[in-house]
Amino acid sequence: MANEAQLAKLRAGVDGWNQWRESASTEPIDLSRANLSNAVLTGANLTGADLSRVNFIGATLSSTNLSGANLSGADLSGADVNKADLTGATLTGANLLGADLAETTLSKAMMSGVNLNRSDLSNVNLSECDLSKASLIGVELSRADLSGANLTGANLKRAELQRTKLAHANLSEANLEDARLLSAVLTEANLADTNLKGARLNRADLSQANFASANLQEANLLGSNLTGASLTAAQLNKVNFSGADLTGTNFQDADLEGAVLEGATLKDTIMPDGTVRSDA
């Protein structure tokens, strides 16, 4: 439960709170289970604080320092978290539905199982964060940085990922059905057993990516870079590979029925039957 004296200091005003924190920098902050709905906490120093299960519904947390804070189970639905620093914060099981996260820093944050459906995370720094099994249906992630992020088992159905950085990210067993990944960067990403049915990956950089046993039926990979990528045992029915670079791509045991390869570059490409194809 929250430390009532600390809670009173915070409610008295951010300026006084921040001054007190400077003088009591080593004191543990416990605001767990507090009701801070609609509170205005702009610029507050809440680094390393225990904010688990706090009610932040409709609160203003813009430019707030929440780095290293524990926000597990907190309810931030409808909260303004614009430009807040959540580096290394724990948000496991938190509710962020409808939260304003524009320009928020979430690098290395623990966000396993969070609900971010339909949220706007464009341009947000999510590098190396843990979003495993998170619900990201219809989320806006254009130009966001998800380099090295853990998205295993996450639901990204119909997500907008145009020009998103996903290099070295782990998307194994994720659901990316009908997602838009136009010009996204997925170099050396792990997409094994991922559902990409109907996804649009036009002009995406997929070099060295692992698509083993992934479902890419009816996906569009027009002009994409698949050099050195592995699509072993993948479902590639009716995939559009027009103009794609398939140099060194491995299609061993994949199902290419109805796939379009017109204009694609095939050089040292391993076909489903194990033969190596290099078109002049």
CSV table of C-alpha atoms in Angstrom, one decimal:
chain,number,residue,atom,x,y,z
A,1,MET,CA,0.0,0.0,0.0
A,2,ALA,CA,1.1,3.6,-0.6
A,3,ASN,CA,3.1,5.5,1.9
A,4,GLU,CA,0.5,8.1,2.9
A,5,ALA,CA,3.0,10.8,3.8
A,6,GLN,CA,4.7,10.5,0.3
A,7,LEU,CA,1.3,10.5,-1.4
A,8,ALA,CA,0.3,13.7,0.4
A,9,LYS,CA,3.6,15.3,-0.7
A,10,LEU,CA,2.9,14.4,-4.3
A,11,ARG,CA,-0.6,15.6,-4.2
A,12,ALA,CA,0.6,18.9,-2.7
A,13,GLY,CA,2.4,19.8,-6.0
A,14,VAL,CA,5.1,18.7,-8.4
A,15,ASP,CA,7.6,21.4,-7.6
A,16,GLY,CA,7.6,20.7,-3.9
A,17,TRP,CA,7.7,16.9,-4.6
A,18,ASN,CA,10.7,17.3,-6.9
A,19,GLN,CA,12.6,19.5,-4.3
A,20,TRP,CA,11.9,16.9,-1.6
A,21,ARG,CA,13.1,14.1,-3.8
A,22,GLU,CA,16.4,15.9,-4.4
A,23,SER,CA,17.0,16.0,-0.6
A,24,ALA,CA,15.7,12.5,0.0
A,25,SER,CA,17.2,10.8,-3.1
A,26,THR,CA,17.8,7.5,-1.4
A,27,GLU,CA,14.4,7.1,0.2
A,28,PRO,CA,12.3,4.3,-1.4
A,29,ILE,CA,9.1,5.7,-3.0
A,30,ASP,CA,6.0,3.6,-2.4
A,31,LEU,CA,2.8,4.9,-4.1
A,32,SER,CA,1.4,1.4,-4.9
A,33,ARG,CA,-2.4,1.1,-5.3
A,34,ALA,CA,-2.8,4.9,-4.9
A,35,ASN,CA,-5.7,6.6,-6.7
A,36,LEU,CA,-4.2,9.3,-8.9
A,37,SER,CA,-6.9,9.4,-11.6
A,38,ASN,CA,-6.9,12.8,-13.4
A,39,ALA,CA,-3.9,14.0,-11.4
A,40,VAL,CA,-1.6,16.5,-13.1
A,41,LEU,CA,1.9,15.3,-12.6
A,42,THR,CA,3.7,17.0,-15.4
A,43,GLY,CA,7.5,16.8,-15.0
A,44,ALA,CA,7.4,14.9,-11.7
A,45,ASN,CA,10.4,12.9,-10.7
A,46,LEU,CA,9.1,9.4,-10.1
A,47,THR,CA,12.2,7.5,-11.0
A,48,GLY,CA,12.4,4.0,-9.4
A,49,ALA,CA,9.1,4.5,-7.7
A,50,ASP,CA,6.7,1.7,-6.8
A,51,LEU,CA,3.6,2.6,-8.8
A,52,SER,CA,2.2,-0.9,-9.1
A,53,ARG,CA,-1.6,-1.0,-9.5
A,54,VAL,CA,-1.9,2.8,-9.3
A,55,ASN,CA,-5.0,4.3,-10.9
A,56,PHE,CA,-3.7,6.8,-13.4
A,57,ILE,CA,-6.9,6.9,-15.5
A,58,GLY,CA,-7.0,10.3,-17.3
A,59,ALA,CA,-3.8,11.5,-15.5
A,60,THR,CA,-1.3,13.9,-17.0
A,61,LEU,CA,2.1,12.4,-16.9
A,62,SER,CA,3.7,14.4,-19.8
A,63,SER,CA,7.5,14.9,-19.5
A,64,THR,CA,7.4,12.9,-16.2
A,65,ASN,CA,10.5,10.9,-15.3
A,66,LEU,CA,9.3,7.3,-14.7
A,67,SER,CA,12.6,5.6,-15.6
A,68,GLY,CA,13.1,2.4,-13.6
A,69,ALA,CA,9.6,2.7,-12.0
A,70,ASN,CA,7.4,-0.3,-11.3
A,71,LEU,CA,4.0,0.3,-13.0
A,72,SER,CA,3.0,-3.4,-13.1
A,73,GLY,CA,-0.8,-3.7,-13.1
A,74,ALA,CA,-1.2,0.1,-13.3
A,75,ASP,CA,-4.2,1.6,-15.1
A,76,LEU,CA,-3.0,4.3,-17.5
A,77,SER,CA,-6.0,4.2,-19.8
A,78,GLY,CA,-6.6,7.6,-21.3
A,79,ALA,CA,-3.5,9.1,-19.6
A,80,ASP,CA,-1.3,11.7,-21.2
A,81,VAL,CA,2.2,10.1,-21.1
A,82,ASN,CA,3.5,12.4,-23.9
A,83,LYS,CA,7.3,12.8,-23.8
A,84,ALA,CA,7.6,10.8,-20.5
A,85,ASP,CA,10.8,8.8,-19.8
A,86,LEU,CA,9.9,5.2,-19.1
A,87,THR,CA,13.4,3.8,-19.8
A,88,GLY,CA,13.7,0.4,-18.0
A,89,ALA,CA,10.3,0.8,-16.4
A,90,THR,CA,8.2,-2.3,-15.6
A,91,LEU,CA,4.7,-2.2,-17.2
A,92,THR,CA,3.8,-5.9,-17.0
A,93,GLY,CA,0.0,-6.3,-17.1
A,94,ALA,CA,-0.5,-2.5,-17.3
A,95,ASN,CA,-3.5,-1.1,-19.1
A,96,LEU,CA,-2.5,1.6,-21.6
A,97,LEU,CA,-5.6,1.6,-23.7
A,98,GLY,CA,-6.1,5.0,-25.3
A,99,ALA,CA,-3.0,6.5,-23.6
A,100,ASP,CA,-1.2,9.3,-25.4
A,101,LEU,CA,2.4,7.9,-25.8
A,102,ALA,CA,3.7,10.3,-28.4
A,103,GLU,CA,7.5,10.9,-28.2
A,104,THR,CA,7.6,8.6,-25.1
A,105,THR,CA,10.9,6.8,-24.4
A,106,LEU,CA,10.2,3.1,-23.6
A,107,SER,CA,13.7,1.7,-24.3
A,108,LYS,CA,14.3,-1.6,-22.3
A,109,ALA,CA,10.9,-1.3,-20.7
A,110,MET,CA,9.2,-4.5,-19.5
A,111,MET,CA,5.8,-4.6,-21.2
A,112,SER,CA,4.9,-8.2,-21.4
A,113,GLY,CA,1.2,-8.7,-21.7
A,114,VAL,CA,0.3,-5.0,-21.9
A,115,ASN,CA,-2.9,-3.8,-23.7
A,116,LEU,CA,-2.0,-1.2,-26.3
A,117,ASN,CA,-4.8,-1.8,-28.8
A,118,ARG,CA,-5.2,1.1,-31.2
A,119,SER,CA,-2.6,3.2,-29.4
A,120,ASP,CA,-0.4,5.7,-31.3
A,121,LEU,CA,3.2,4.8,-30.8
A,122,SER,CA,4.6,6.4,-33.9
A,123,ASN,CA,8.2,7.6,-33.6
A,124,VAL,CA,8.4,6.1,-30.0
A,125,ASN,CA,11.7,4.5,-28.9
A,126,LEU,CA,10.9,0.9,-27.9
A,127,SER,CA,14.3,-0.5,-28.6
A,128,GLU,CA,15.1,-3.7,-26.6
A,129,CYS,CA,11.8,-3.6,-24.8
A,130,ASP,CA,9.9,-6.7,-23.8
A,131,LEU,CA,6.5,-6.7,-25.5
A,132,SER,CA,6.0,-10.5,-25.5
A,133,LYS,CA,2.3,-11.6,-25.6
A,134,ALA,CA,1.3,-7.9,-25.7
A,135,SER,CA,-2.0,-6.9,-27.4
A,136,LEU,CA,-1.1,-4.4,-30.2
A,137,ILE,CA,-4.1,-4.8,-32.5
A,138,GLY,CA,-4.3,-1.9,-34.9
A,139,VAL,CA,-1.5,0.0,-33.2
A,140,GLU,CA,0.2,2.8,-35.0
A,141,LEU,CA,4.0,2.1,-34.9
A,142,SER,CA,5.2,4.0,-38.0
A,143,ARG,CA,8.8,5.0,-37.7
A,144,ALA,CA,9.0,3.6,-34.2
A,145,ASP,CA,12.3,2.0,-33.0
A,146,LEU,CA,11.8,-1.6,-32.0
A,147,SER,CA,15.3,-2.7,-32.7
A,148,GLY,CA,16.1,-5.8,-30.6
A,149,ALA,CA,12.7,-5.8,-29.0
A,150,ASN,CA,11.0,-9.0,-27.8
A,151,LEU,CA,7.6,-9.4,-29.5
A,152,THR,CA,7.2,-13.2,-29.2
A,153,GLY,CA,3.6,-14.1,-29.2
A,154,ALA,CA,2.4,-10.5,-29.6
A,155,ASN,CA,-0.8,-9.7,-31.4
A,156,LEU,CA,0.0,-7.1,-34.1
A,157,LYS,CA,-3.0,-7.8,-36.3
A,158,ARG,CA,-3.6,-4.9,-38.7
A,159,ALA,CA,-0.8,-2.9,-37.1
A,160,GLU,CA,0.8,0.0,-39.0
A,161,LEU,CA,4.6,-0.5,-39.1
A,162,GLN,CA,5.6,1.6,-42.0
A,163,ARG,CA,9.4,2.4,-41.9
A,164,THR,CA,9.6,0.9,-38.4
A,165,LYS,CA,13.0,-0.3,-37.2
A,166,LEU,CA,12.8,-4.0,-36.2
A,167,ALA,CA,16.3,-5.1,-36.8
A,168,HIS,CA,17.3,-8.1,-34.6
A,169,ALA,CA,13.8,-8.1,-33.1
A,170,ASN,CA,12.2,-11.4,-32.0
A,171,LEU,CA,8.7,-11.8,-33.6
A,172,SER,CA,8.5,-15.5,-33.4
A,173,GLU,CA,4.9,-16.8,-33.1
A,174,ALA,CA,3.5,-13.2,-33.3
A,175,ASN,CA,0.4,-12.4,-35.2
A,176,LEU,CA,1.0,-9.9,-38.0
A,177,GLU,CA,-2.0,-10.7,-40.1
A,178,ASP,CA,-2.9,-7.9,-42.5
A,179,ALA,CA,-0.2,-5.7,-40.9
A,180,ARG,CA,1.5,-3.0,-43.0
A,181,LEU,CA,5.3,-3.1,-42.9
A,182,LEU,CA,6.1,-1.0,-45.9
A,183,SER,CA,9.8,-0.1,-46.1
A,184,ALA,CA,10.3,-1.5,-42.6
A,185,VAL,CA,13.7,-2.7,-41.5
A,186,LEU,CA,13.7,-6.3,-40.3
A,187,THR,CA,17.4,-7.3,-40.8
A,188,GLU,CA,18.3,-10.5,-38.9
A,189,ALA,CA,14.8,-10.5,-37.2
A,190,ASN,CA,13.3,-13.7,-36.0
A,191,LEU,CA,9.9,-14.4,-37.6
A,192,ALA,CA,9.8,-18.1,-37.2
A,193,ASP,CA,6.2,-19.5,-36.9
A,194,THR,CA,4.9,-16.0,-37.3
A,195,ASN,CA,1.5,-15.3,-39.0
A,196,LEU,CA,2.0,-12.8,-41.7
A,197,LYS,CA,-1.0,-13.7,-43.8
A,198,GLY,CA,-2.0,-10.8,-46.1
A,199,ALA,CA,0.7,-8.6,-44.6
A,200,ARG,CA,2.3,-5.9,-46.8
A,201,LEU,CA,6.1,-5.9,-46.8
A,202,ASN,CA,6.6,-3.9,-49.9
A,203,ARG,CA,10.2,-2.6,-50.2
A,204,ALA,CA,11.0,-3.9,-46.7
A,205,ASP,CA,14.6,-4.8,-45.7
A,206,LEU,CA,14.3,-8.5,-44.7
A,207,SER,CA,17.9,-9.5,-45.3
A,208,GLN,CA,19.1,-12.4,-43.1
A,209,ALA,CA,15.7,-12.6,-41.5
A,210,ASN,CA,14.4,-16.0,-40.3
A,211,PHE,CA,10.9,-16.9,-41.6
A,212,ALA,CA,11.1,-20.6,-40.9
A,213,SER,CA,7.6,-22.2,-40.9
A,214,ALA,CA,6.0,-18.7,-41.1
A,215,ASN,CA,2.6,-18.2,-42.8
A,216,LEU,CA,2.9,-15.5,-45.5
A,217,GLN,CA,0.0,-16.6,-47.6
A,218,GLU,CA,-1.2,-13.8,-49.9
A,219,ALA,CA,1.4,-11.4,-48.5
A,220,ASN,CA,2.9,-8.7,-50.7
A,221,LEU,CA,6.8,-8.5,-50.7
A,222,LEU,CA,7.1,-6.4,-53.9
A,223,GLY,CA,10.6,-5.0,-54.2
A,224,SER,CA,11.6,-6.3,-50.8
A,225,ASN,CA,15.2,-7.3,-49.9
A,226,LEU,CA,15.4,-11.0,-48.9
A,227,THR,CA,19.1,-11.5,-49.4
A,228,GLY,CA,20.3,-14.4,-47.2
A,229,ALA,CA,16.8,-14.8,-45.6
A,230,SER,CA,15.5,-18.2,-44.5
A,231,LEU,CA,12.0,-19.1,-45.6
A,232,THR,CA,12.3,-22.9,-45.0
A,233,ALA,CA,9.0,-24.7,-44.7
A,234,ALA,CA,7.2,-21.4,-45.0
A,235,GLN,CA,3.6,-21.1,-46.4
A,236,LEU,CA,4.1,-18.8,-49.4
A,237,ASN,CA,0.9,-19.4,-51.4
A,238,LYS,CA,0.1,-16.5,-53.7
A,239,VAL,CA,2.9,-14.3,-52.3
A,240,ASN,CA,4.0,-11.5,-54.5
A,241,PHE,CA,7.8,-11.5,-54.8
A,242,SER,CA,7.8,-9.2,-57.9
A,243,GLY,CA,11.0,-7.2,-58.1
A,244,ALA,CA,12.3,-8.7,-54.8
A,245,ASP,CA,16.0,-9.5,-54.3
A,246,LEU,CA,16.2,-13.2,-53.5
A,247,THR,CA,19.9,-13.6,-53.6
A,248,GLY,CA,20.9,-16.4,-51.3
A,249,THR,CA,17.3,-16.8,-50.1
A,250,ASN,CA,16.5,-20.3,-48.7
A,251,PHE,CA,13.1,-21.7,-49.8
A,252,GLN,CA,13.8,-25.3,-48.8
A,253,ASP,CA,10.6,-27.2,-48.2
A,254,ALA,CA,8.5,-24.0,-48.6
A,255,ASP,CA,5.1,-24.0,-50.4
A,256,LEU,CA,5.4,-21.5,-53.3
A,257,GLU,CA,2.2,-22.5,-55.1
A,258,GLY,CA,0.8,-19.5,-56.9
A,259,ALA,CA,3.7,-17.2,-55.8
A,260,VAL,CA,4.7,-14.4,-58.2
A,261,LEU,CA,8.4,-14.3,-58.9
A,262,GLU,CA,8.3,-12.0,-62.0
A,263,GLY,CA,11.2,-9.6,-62.0
A,264,ALA,CA,12.7,-11.1,-58.9
A,265,THR,CA,16.5,-11.5,-58.6
A,266,LEU,CA,17.3,-15.2,-58.2
A,267,LYS,CA,21.0,-15.8,-57.5
A,268,ASP,CA,22.2,-18.7,-55.5
A,269,THR,CA,18.5,-19.1,-54.4
A,270,ILE,CA,17.7,-22.4,-52.8
A,271,MET,CA,14.3,-23.6,-54.2
A,272,PRO,CA,11.8,-25.8,-52.3
A,273,ASP,CA,13.2,-29.0,-53.8
A,274,GLY,CA,16.7,-28.1,-52.7
A,275,THR,CA,18.0,-27.1,-56.1
A,276,VAL,CA,20.0,-23.9,-56.4
A,277,ARG,CA,18.7,-21.4,-59.0
A,278,SER,CA,20.5,-18.5,-60.5
A,279,ASP,CA,18.8,-16.7,-63.4
A,280,ALA,CA,20.9,-14.9,-65.9
